[in-house]
Amino acid sequence: MYIENLVEIRDFPIFSDNKLVYLDSASTAQKPREVINGIKNVYESSNANVHRALYKLGSQSTEMFESARASIAQFINAASSKEIIFTSGTTESINLLAYTLGTQLEKNDEILISQMEHHANLVPWQLLAKRSEAKLKYLPLTKSGELDLSQPEKYFTQKTKIVSITHMSNVLGTINPIAKISKITKSIGAIFIVDGAQSVSHLPVNVQELGCDFLAFSGHKMLGPTGIGILWGNLEILESLPPFMAGGEMIETVSMESSTWNKVPYKFEAGTPNFVQAIGLGIAVEYLTNIGMKEVQDHEKKLTHYALSRLEKISGLYIHGTPEKRGGVISFNLNKIHPQDLAQFLNEDNICIRVGHHCAQPLLKMLGETSTARISFYVYNDSSDIDKLCKSIESTKKYF
Ligand code: PMP
């Protein structure tokens, strides 16, 4: 069976030598020529600071920057592009929320996350809980690696003020029932944040259907540049929050005694924004829109199904998690072979996989591992990548 990739592989310069097998897109995605050239073009022909320069170049770059914001708003079906805040990535988006929402938290309030969170959606809440003397609670997981929602009353209480859950696990690939969690969260009047680092890049995401209050994601995982990410938020809540970082552009007036704030989203974009990367992200979003996110999801489903069927046949290989709804991320361990050794052997065959704790140490502890091997797919992968991976795993096994 051959599953073809979804793109012209020529679009991606990194694959030009035809040898690279890249199975680490959950970590960061490769970039199409459109994005690379788009960034180059800004620097070469329209580079000027945005929202400041009163000359032609400045209005060009401002228009491109704001048009990227509008494309991103449309991509996730936000009600308005005012709800799109440019950050440096998911990590900054969640820290922004932990800081600003944190100012409203009181002693003994509760923050609810889950045992499958990436450290980016865990450590900021740990710090906030310490600062505000709130309690950090964890939704447990079932054996199959899904959120255990069988006892909601135990975790979603009148004291719960913030719920922050990943849409898709970066270790197990589990896709969580966000709309369902949204309903439970709304019933107790808490704020609901979704970590979309692994989902926005791989499946259709519609914030109005999800029903959450905030969604955080990263540009570099969705064919876009590094250093740029998004915080989408409900406009009314965003307007009620205090600023995060302070400096230029986020103010309306400044006197020696005090300041007033610019409108949302600019209130949360202090300093010169990463506008070239934001424009690059806008191009990546257009590229993904042209492919179609449903097509991206279906492609990865096929690859995942194929990979699972091939990996399951390798003796001594153990796959973590059997979630019913899953995306293109698979974690596994191999008897007696440390993931690090495996990665080194695969590297000899030009195969890139991720090994380690995947910034999810509490989850790894639950799995009884300190390190796993992880493969993940994207639009440029085809089934021959999986064939090469399996062949290389078999030859590694022979060596040990
Ligand atoms: N959450 C999840 C689920 C992730 O997979 C990642 C990246 N591995 C992050 C958050 C953090 O993203 P970034 O490093 O781009 O800020």
CSV table of C-alpha atoms and ligand atoms in Angstrom, one decimal:
chain,number,residue,atom,x,y,z
A,1,MET,CA,0.0,0.0,0.0
A,2,TYR,CA,1.4,3.4,-0.9
A,3,ILE,CA,0.1,6.6,0.7
A,4,GLU,CA,1.3,9.6,-1.3
A,5,ASN,CA,2.3,12.9,0.3
A,6,LEU,CA,-0.1,15.9,0.1
A,7,VAL,CA,2.3,18.5,-1.4
A,8,GLU,CA,4.8,19.0,-4.2
A,9,ILE,CA,7.9,17.9,-2.4
A,10,ARG,CA,9.8,20.4,-4.5
A,11,ASP,CA,8.0,23.1,-2.5
A,12,PHE,CA,10.2,22.1,0.5
A,13,PRO,CA,13.9,22.9,-0.2
A,14,ILE,CA,15.0,20.8,2.8
A,15,PHE,CA,13.9,17.6,1.0
A,16,SER,CA,15.8,18.5,-2.2
A,17,ASP,CA,18.4,15.7,-1.6
A,18,ASN,CA,15.6,13.2,-1.6
A,19,LYS,CA,17.2,11.2,1.3
A,20,LEU,CA,15.8,12.9,4.4
A,21,VAL,CA,13.1,11.0,6.3
A,22,TYR,CA,11.7,13.6,8.6
A,23,LEU,CA,9.4,12.2,11.3
A,24,ASP,CA,9.6,15.0,13.9
A,25,SER,CA,7.0,17.5,12.8
A,26,ALA,CA,5.4,17.5,16.3
A,27,SER,CA,8.6,19.2,17.4
A,28,THR,CA,8.9,21.6,14.5
A,29,ALA,CA,7.7,21.5,10.9
A,30,GLN,CA,9.7,22.0,7.7
A,31,LYS,CA,9.0,25.1,5.6
A,32,PRO,CA,7.7,25.5,2.1
A,33,ARG,CA,9.5,27.8,-0.3
A,34,GLU,CA,6.6,30.3,-0.2
A,35,VAL,CA,7.2,30.9,3.5
A,36,ILE,CA,11.0,31.2,3.1
A,37,ASN,CA,10.7,33.5,0.1
A,38,GLY,CA,7.9,35.5,1.7
A,39,ILE,CA,10.2,36.3,4.7
A,40,LYS,CA,13.1,37.1,2.3
A,41,ASN,CA,10.9,39.4,0.3
A,42,VAL,CA,9.8,41.4,3.3
A,43,TYR,CA,13.4,42.0,4.3
A,44,GLU,CA,14.4,42.8,0.7
A,45,SER,CA,11.5,45.0,-0.3
A,46,SER,CA,9.1,46.2,2.4
A,47,ASN,CA,10.9,46.2,5.7
A,48,ALA,CA,9.8,49.0,8.0
A,49,ASN,CA,8.4,49.0,11.5
A,50,VAL,CA,4.7,48.4,11.7
A,51,HIS,CA,2.1,50.9,13.1
A,52,ARG,CA,4.8,53.6,13.4
A,53,ALA,CA,6.4,54.6,10.1
A,54,LEU,CA,4.5,57.3,8.2
A,55,TYR,CA,6.0,56.5,4.9
A,56,LYS,CA,5.1,54.1,2.1
A,57,LEU,CA,7.2,51.2,3.3
A,58,GLY,CA,5.7,51.4,6.7
A,59,SER,CA,2.2,51.3,5.4
A,60,GLN,CA,3.1,48.3,3.2
A,61,SER,CA,4.5,46.3,6.1
A,62,THR,CA,1.6,47.3,8.4
A,63,GLU,CA,-0.8,46.2,5.8
A,64,MET,CA,0.9,42.8,5.4
A,65,PHE,CA,1.2,42.3,9.1
A,66,GLU,CA,-2.5,43.1,9.7
A,67,SER,CA,-3.5,41.0,6.7
A,68,ALA,CA,-1.6,38.0,8.3
A,69,ARG,CA,-3.6,38.6,11.4
A,70,ALA,CA,-6.9,38.5,9.4
A,71,SER,CA,-5.8,35.2,7.6
A,72,ILE,CA,-5.1,33.6,11.0
A,73,ALA,CA,-8.4,34.8,12.4
A,74,GLN,CA,-10.2,33.2,9.4
A,75,PHE,CA,-8.2,30.0,9.7
A,76,ILE,CA,-9.6,29.3,13.2
A,77,ASN,CA,-12.9,31.0,12.6
A,78,ALA,CA,-12.4,33.8,15.1
A,79,ALA,CA,-15.2,36.3,15.3
A,80,SER,CA,-12.7,39.2,14.7
A,81,SER,CA,-9.1,39.7,14.0
A,82,LYS,CA,-8.9,41.8,17.1
A,83,GLU,CA,-9.0,38.5,19.0
A,84,ILE,CA,-5.6,37.4,17.5
A,85,ILE,CA,-2.6,38.3,19.6
A,86,PHE,CA,0.8,37.7,18.2
A,87,THR,CA,3.2,36.1,20.8
A,88,SER,CA,6.4,34.2,20.4
A,89,GLY,CA,4.6,30.9,20.6
A,90,THR,CA,2.4,28.6,22.6
A,91,THR,CA,4.7,28.9,25.6
A,92,GLU,CA,4.4,32.7,25.7
A,93,SER,CA,0.7,32.6,25.0
A,94,ILE,CA,0.1,30.4,28.1
A,95,ASN,CA,2.4,32.4,30.3
A,96,LEU,CA,0.6,35.6,29.2
A,97,LEU,CA,-2.6,34.0,30.5
A,98,ALA,CA,-1.1,32.6,33.7
A,99,TYR,CA,0.2,36.1,34.5
A,100,THR,CA,-2.9,38.1,33.5
A,101,LEU,CA,-5.6,35.7,34.7
A,102,GLY,CA,-3.5,35.2,37.8
A,103,THR,CA,-4.1,38.7,39.0
A,104,GLN,CA,-7.8,37.7,39.5
A,105,LEU,CA,-7.0,34.4,41.4
A,106,GLU,CA,-7.5,34.1,45.2
A,107,LYS,CA,-6.2,31.8,47.9
A,108,ASN,CA,-7.7,28.3,47.6
A,109,ASP,CA,-9.1,28.8,44.1
A,110,GLU,CA,-8.4,25.9,41.9
A,111,ILE,CA,-6.6,25.5,38.5
A,112,LEU,CA,-7.4,22.3,36.6
A,113,ILE,CA,-5.0,20.8,34.0
A,114,SER,CA,-4.4,17.2,33.0
A,115,GLN,CA,-1.7,14.5,33.4
A,116,MET,CA,-0.9,14.7,29.7
A,117,GLU,CA,0.1,18.3,29.5
A,118,HIS,CA,3.3,19.6,27.9
A,119,HIS,CA,5.5,21.5,30.5
A,120,ALA,CA,4.4,24.7,28.7
A,121,ASN,CA,0.9,24.1,30.0
A,122,LEU,CA,1.9,22.9,33.4
A,123,VAL,CA,4.9,24.9,34.8
A,124,PRO,CA,3.2,28.3,34.3
A,125,TRP,CA,0.2,27.1,36.4
A,126,GLN,CA,2.5,25.6,39.0
A,127,LEU,CA,4.2,29.0,39.4
A,128,LEU,CA,0.8,30.7,39.5
A,129,ALA,CA,-0.5,28.3,42.1
A,130,LYS,CA,2.5,29.0,44.3
A,131,ARG,CA,2.2,32.8,43.8
A,132,SER,CA,-1.5,33.0,44.6
A,133,GLU,CA,-1.8,30.0,47.0
A,134,ALA,CA,-4.3,28.4,44.7
A,135,LYS,CA,-4.5,24.6,44.2
A,136,LEU,CA,-3.3,22.9,41.0
A,137,LYS,CA,-5.4,19.8,40.2
A,138,TYR,CA,-4.7,17.2,37.5
A,139,LEU,CA,-7.4,15.3,35.5
A,140,PRO,CA,-6.2,11.7,35.4
A,141,LEU,CA,-5.9,9.5,32.3
A,142,THR,CA,-7.3,6.1,31.5
A,143,LYS,CA,-5.1,3.2,30.6
A,144,SER,CA,-5.7,3.9,26.9
A,145,GLY,CA,-4.3,7.4,27.3
A,146,GLU,CA,-7.5,9.4,27.2
A,147,LEU,CA,-8.7,12.0,29.7
A,148,ASP,CA,-10.7,10.3,32.4
A,149,LEU,CA,-13.9,12.3,32.6
A,150,SER,CA,-15.9,9.7,34.5
A,151,GLN,CA,-16.0,11.8,37.7
A,152,PRO,CA,-16.3,15.4,36.6
A,153,GLU,CA,-17.7,16.6,39.9
A,154,LYS,CA,-14.4,15.6,41.6
A,155,TYR,CA,-12.3,17.9,39.4
A,156,PHE,CA,-14.6,20.6,38.1
A,157,THR,CA,-15.8,22.3,41.3
A,158,GLN,CA,-17.2,25.7,42.4
A,159,LYS,CA,-13.6,26.6,43.3
A,160,THR,CA,-12.2,25.9,39.8
A,161,LYS,CA,-11.4,29.2,38.2
A,162,ILE,CA,-9.2,28.1,35.3
A,163,VAL,CA,-9.2,24.9,33.2
A,164,SER,CA,-6.3,24.5,30.7
A,165,ILE,CA,-6.1,21.4,28.6
A,166,THR,CA,-4.3,20.3,25.5
A,167,HIS,CA,-6.3,19.6,22.4
A,168,MET,CA,-3.9,16.9,21.3
A,169,SER,CA,-1.2,15.1,23.2
A,170,ASN,CA,2.3,15.6,21.9
A,171,VAL,CA,3.2,12.2,23.3
A,172,LEU,CA,0.3,9.9,22.8
A,173,GLY,CA,-1.5,11.7,19.9
A,174,THR,CA,-4.8,11.6,21.9
A,175,ILE,CA,-7.3,14.2,20.6
A,176,ASN,CA,-9.3,15.4,23.6
A,177,PRO,CA,-13.1,16.1,23.6
A,178,ILE,CA,-12.7,19.9,23.8
A,179,ALA,CA,-16.4,20.8,23.1
A,180,LYS,CA,-17.4,18.4,25.9
A,181,ILE,CA,-14.9,19.8,28.4
A,182,SER,CA,-16.0,23.3,27.3
A,183,LYS,CA,-19.6,22.6,28.4
A,184,ILE,CA,-18.5,21.2,31.8
A,185,THR,CA,-16.2,24.2,32.3
A,186,LYS,CA,-18.9,26.7,31.4
A,187,SER,CA,-21.4,25.0,33.8
A,188,ILE,CA,-19.1,26.0,36.7
A,189,GLY,CA,-18.3,29.4,35.3
A,190,ALA,CA,-14.5,28.8,34.9
A,191,ILE,CA,-12.2,30.1,32.1
A,192,PHE,CA,-11.3,27.4,29.6
A,193,ILE,CA,-7.9,27.5,27.8
A,194,VAL,CA,-6.9,25.1,25.0
A,195,ASP,CA,-3.3,24.3,24.2
A,196,GLY,CA,-3.6,24.0,20.4
A,197,ALA,CA,0.2,23.5,19.7
A,198,GLN,CA,-0.4,20.1,18.2
A,199,SER,CA,-3.9,20.5,16.8
A,200,VAL,CA,-4.2,23.8,14.9
A,201,SER,CA,-1.4,22.6,12.6
A,202,HIS,CA,-3.0,19.2,11.9
A,203,LEU,CA,-6.8,19.3,12.0
A,204,PRO,CA,-9.6,21.8,11.3
A,205,VAL,CA,-10.0,24.0,14.4
A,206,ASN,CA,-13.0,26.3,14.7
A,207,VAL,CA,-12.8,28.3,18.0
A,208,GLN,CA,-16.6,29.0,17.9
A,209,GLU,CA,-17.4,25.3,17.7
A,210,LEU,CA,-14.9,24.4,20.4
A,211,GLY,CA,-16.5,26.8,22.8
A,212,CYS,CA,-13.3,27.6,24.7
A,213,ASP,CA,-12.2,31.1,25.9
A,214,PHE,CA,-8.6,31.0,24.7
A,215,LEU,CA,-6.5,29.0,22.3
A,216,ALA,CA,-2.7,29.0,22.2
A,217,PHE,CA,-0.6,27.8,19.2
A,218,SER,CA,2.8,28.1,17.6
A,219,GLY,CA,3.7,29.1,14.0
A,220,HIS,CA,6.8,26.9,13.6
A,221,LYS,CA,4.7,23.7,14.0
A,222,MET,CA,2.4,24.7,11.1
A,223,LEU,CA,4.9,25.3,8.3
A,224,GLY,CA,5.6,28.9,9.6
A,225,PRO,CA,8.7,30.6,11.0
A,226,THR,CA,10.0,30.2,14.5
A,227,GLY,CA,9.5,33.0,17.1
A,228,ILE,CA,5.9,33.6,16.3
A,229,GLY,CA,2.7,32.2,17.8
A,230,ILE,CA,-0.8,33.1,18.6
A,231,LEU,CA,-3.1,33.6,21.5
A,232,TRP,CA,-6.7,33.7,20.4
A,233,GLY,CA,-9.1,34.9,23.1
A,234,ASN,CA,-12.7,36.0,23.6
A,235,LEU,CA,-12.7,39.7,23.0
A,236,GLU,CA,-14.7,40.6,26.1
A,237,ILE,CA,-12.4,38.6,28.4
A,238,LEU,CA,-9.3,40.0,26.7
A,239,GLU,CA,-10.6,43.5,27.3
A,240,SER,CA,-11.1,42.8,31.0
A,241,LEU,CA,-7.5,41.6,31.5
A,242,PRO,CA,-4.5,43.7,32.6
A,243,PRO,CA,-1.5,44.0,30.2
A,244,PHE,CA,1.2,41.4,30.3
A,245,MET,CA,4.4,43.0,29.0
A,246,ALA,CA,4.8,46.8,29.1
A,247,GLY,CA,6.5,49.2,26.7
A,248,GLY,CA,5.9,50.8,23.3
A,249,GLU,CA,2.7,50.3,21.3
A,250,MET,CA,0.7,48.7,24.2
A,251,ILE,CA,-0.2,52.2,25.6
A,252,GLU,CA,-2.7,54.9,24.8
A,253,THR,CA,-1.2,57.6,26.9
A,254,VAL,CA,1.8,57.8,29.2
A,255,SER,CA,2.5,60.5,31.9
A,256,MET,CA,5.2,60.4,34.5
A,257,GLU,CA,2.7,59.1,37.0
A,258,SER,CA,0.6,56.6,35.1
A,259,SER,CA,-0.4,55.1,31.7
A,260,THR,CA,-3.5,54.0,29.9
A,261,TRP,CA,-3.7,51.0,27.6
A,262,ASN,CA,-4.1,50.6,23.8
A,263,LYS,CA,-7.0,48.6,22.5
A,264,VAL,CA,-6.9,44.8,22.2
A,265,PRO,CA,-4.9,43.1,20.6
A,266,TYR,CA,-2.2,45.9,20.8
A,267,LYS,CA,-2.6,46.1,24.6
A,268,PHE,CA,-0.8,42.7,24.6
A,269,GLU,CA,1.8,43.4,21.9
A,270,ALA,CA,4.4,45.5,23.7
A,271,GLY,CA,7.4,46.5,21.7
A,272,THR,CA,8.2,46.0,18.0
A,273,PRO,CA,6.3,42.8,17.1
A,274,ASN,CA,7.9,40.0,15.3
A,275,PHE,CA,6.2,41.3,12.2
A,276,VAL,CA,8.3,39.6,9.5
A,277,GLN,CA,7.6,36.2,11.2
A,278,ALA,CA,3.9,37.1,11.5
A,279,ILE,CA,3.8,37.8,7.8
A,280,GLY,CA,5.5,34.4,7.2
A,281,LEU,CA,2.9,32.7,9.4
A,282,GLY,CA,0.2,34.3,7.4
A,283,ILE,CA,1.7,32.8,4.2
A,284,ALA,CA,1.9,29.4,6.0
A,285,VAL,CA,-1.7,29.6,6.9
A,286,GLU,CA,-2.6,30.4,3.3
A,287,TYR,CA,-0.6,27.4,2.2
A,288,LEU,CA,-2.4,25.1,4.6
A,289,THR,CA,-5.8,26.6,3.6
A,290,ASN,CA,-5.1,25.8,0.0
A,291,ILE,CA,-4.4,22.2,0.9
A,292,GLY,CA,-7.4,22.0,3.2
A,293,MET,CA,-7.2,21.1,6.9
A,294,LYS,CA,-9.6,18.2,6.5
A,295,GLU,CA,-7.3,16.8,3.9
A,296,VAL,CA,-4.3,17.3,6.2
A,297,GLN,CA,-6.1,15.4,9.0
A,298,ASP,CA,-7.3,12.6,6.7
A,299,HIS,CA,-3.7,12.2,5.3
A,300,GLU,CA,-2.3,11.9,8.8
A,301,LYS,CA,-5.0,9.5,9.8
A,302,LYS,CA,-4.0,7.2,6.9
A,303,LEU,CA,-0.3,7.5,7.7
A,304,THR,CA,-1.0,6.8,11.4
A,305,HIS,CA,-3.1,3.8,10.7
A,306,TYR,CA,-0.5,2.4,8.4
A,307,ALA,CA,2.4,3.1,10.8
A,308,LEU,CA,0.5,1.5,13.7
A,309,SER,CA,-0.1,-1.6,11.6
A,310,ARG,CA,3.6,-1.8,10.7
A,311,LEU,CA,5.0,-1.0,14.1
A,312,GLU,CA,2.7,-3.5,15.8
A,313,LYS,CA,4.4,-6.3,13.8
A,314,ILE,CA,7.9,-5.5,15.2
A,315,SER,CA,8.5,-7.9,18.0
A,316,GLY,CA,9.6,-6.2,21.3
A,317,LEU,CA,8.2,-2.9,20.2
A,318,TYR,CA,5.6,-1.4,22.6
A,319,ILE,CA,3.3,1.5,21.5
A,320,HIS,CA,2.1,3.8,24.3
A,321,GLY,CA,-1.6,4.6,24.4
A,322,THR,CA,-4.5,3.3,22.3
A,323,PRO,CA,-6.8,6.4,22.2
A,324,GLU,CA,-9.8,6.1,20.0
A,325,LYS,CA,-9.4,9.6,18.5
A,326,ARG,CA,-5.8,10.3,17.7
A,327,GLY,CA,-3.6,12.4,15.5
A,328,GLY,CA,-0.3,11.7,13.7
A,329,VAL,CA,1.9,11.2,16.8
A,330,ILE,CA,3.1,7.8,18.0
A,331,SER,CA,5.3,7.0,21.0
A,332,PHE,CA,7.0,3.7,21.5
A,333,ASN,CA,9.8,1.8,23.3
A,334,LEU,CA,11.8,-1.1,22.1
A,335,ASN,CA,12.8,-3.9,24.4
A,336,LYS,CA,16.4,-3.5,25.7
A,337,ILE,CA,17.2,-0.7,23.3
A,338,HIS,CA,17.4,2.8,24.8
A,339,PRO,CA,15.5,5.3,22.6
A,340,GLN,CA,18.6,7.4,22.4
A,341,ASP,CA,20.5,4.5,20.9
A,342,LEU,CA,17.7,3.9,18.5
A,343,ALA,CA,17.7,7.5,17.4
A,344,GLN,CA,21.4,7.4,16.7
A,345,PHE,CA,21.1,4.3,14.6
A,346,LEU,CA,18.1,5.8,12.7
A,347,ASN,CA,20.2,8.9,12.2
A,348,GLU,CA,22.7,6.9,10.2
A,349,ASP,CA,19.9,6.2,7.7
A,350,ASN,CA,18.9,9.9,7.6
A,351,ILE,CA,15.8,9.3,9.7
A,352,CYS,CA,14.9,12.0,12.2
A,353,ILE,CA,12.8,11.0,15.2
A,354,ARG,CA,12.4,12.6,18.6
A,355,VAL,CA,13.4,10.8,21.8
A,356,GLY,CA,13.3,11.8,25.4
A,357,HIS,CA,10.6,13.0,27.8
A,358,HIS,CA,8.9,15.3,25.2
A,359,CYS,CA,8.5,18.0,27.9
A,360,ALA,CA,5.9,15.9,29.5
A,361,GLN,CA,7.6,14.3,32.5
A,362,PRO,CA,4.5,13.6,34.6
A,363,LEU,CA,3.0,11.7,31.7
A,364,LEU,CA,6.2,9.8,31.1
A,365,LYS,CA,6.3,8.9,34.8
A,366,MET,CA,2.7,7.6,34.5
A,367,LEU,CA,3.8,5.5,31.5
A,368,GLY,CA,6.7,4.1,33.6
A,369,GLU,CA,9.3,5.5,31.2
A,370,THR,CA,11.9,8.1,31.4
A,371,SER,CA,12.3,8.3,27.6
A,372,THR,CA,10.3,7.2,24.6
A,373,ALA,CA,10.8,7.3,20.9
A,374,ARG,CA,8.3,9.4,19.1
A,375,ILE,CA,7.4,9.7,15.4
A,376,SER,CA,5.1,12.3,14.0
A,377,PHE,CA,3.8,13.1,10.5
A,378,TYR,CA,2.9,16.0,8.3
A,379,VAL,CA,1.8,16.9,4.8
A,380,TYR,CA,5.2,16.0,3.2
A,381,ASN,CA,5.4,12.5,4.6
A,382,ASP,CA,4.4,9.5,2.6
A,383,SER,CA,4.2,5.8,3.5
A,384,SER,CA,7.7,5.1,2.2
A,385,ASP,CA,9.0,7.1,5.2
A,386,ILE,CA,7.3,4.6,7.5
A,387,ASP,CA,8.7,1.7,5.4
A,388,LYS,CA,12.2,3.1,5.8
A,389,LEU,CA,11.7,3.6,9.5
A,390,CYS,CA,10.5,0.0,10.1
A,391,LYS,CA,13.4,-1.4,8.0
A,392,SER,CA,15.9,0.7,10.0
A,393,ILE,CA,14.3,-0.4,13.4
A,394,GLU,CA,14.7,-4.0,12.3
A,395,SER,CA,18.3,-3.6,11.4
A,396,THR,CA,19.0,-1.7,14.7
A,397,LYS,CA,17.5,-4.7,16.5
A,398,LYS,CA,19.8,-7.1,14.7
A,399,TYR,CA,22.8,-5.0,15.9
A,400,PHE,CA,21.8,-5.2,19.6
B,1,PMP,N1,2.1,22.4,24.1
B,1,PMP,C1,2.3,21.3,23.3
B,1,PMP,C2,1.2,20.2,23.3
B,1,PMP,C3,3.4,21.1,22.5
B,1,PMP,O1,3.6,20.0,21.8
B,1,PMP,C4,4.4,22.2,22.5
B,1,PMP,C5,5.6,22.0,21.7
B,1,PMP,N2,6.3,20.8,21.7
B,1,PMP,C6,4.1,23.3,23.3
B,1,PMP,C7,3.0,23.4,24.1
B,1,PMP,C8,5.1,24.4,23.4
B,1,PMP,O2,5.2,25.0,22.1
B,1,PMP,P1,6.4,26.1,21.8
B,1,PMP,O3,7.7,25.4,22.2
B,1,PMP,O4,6.3,26.3,20.3
B,1,PMP,O5,6.1,27.3,22.6
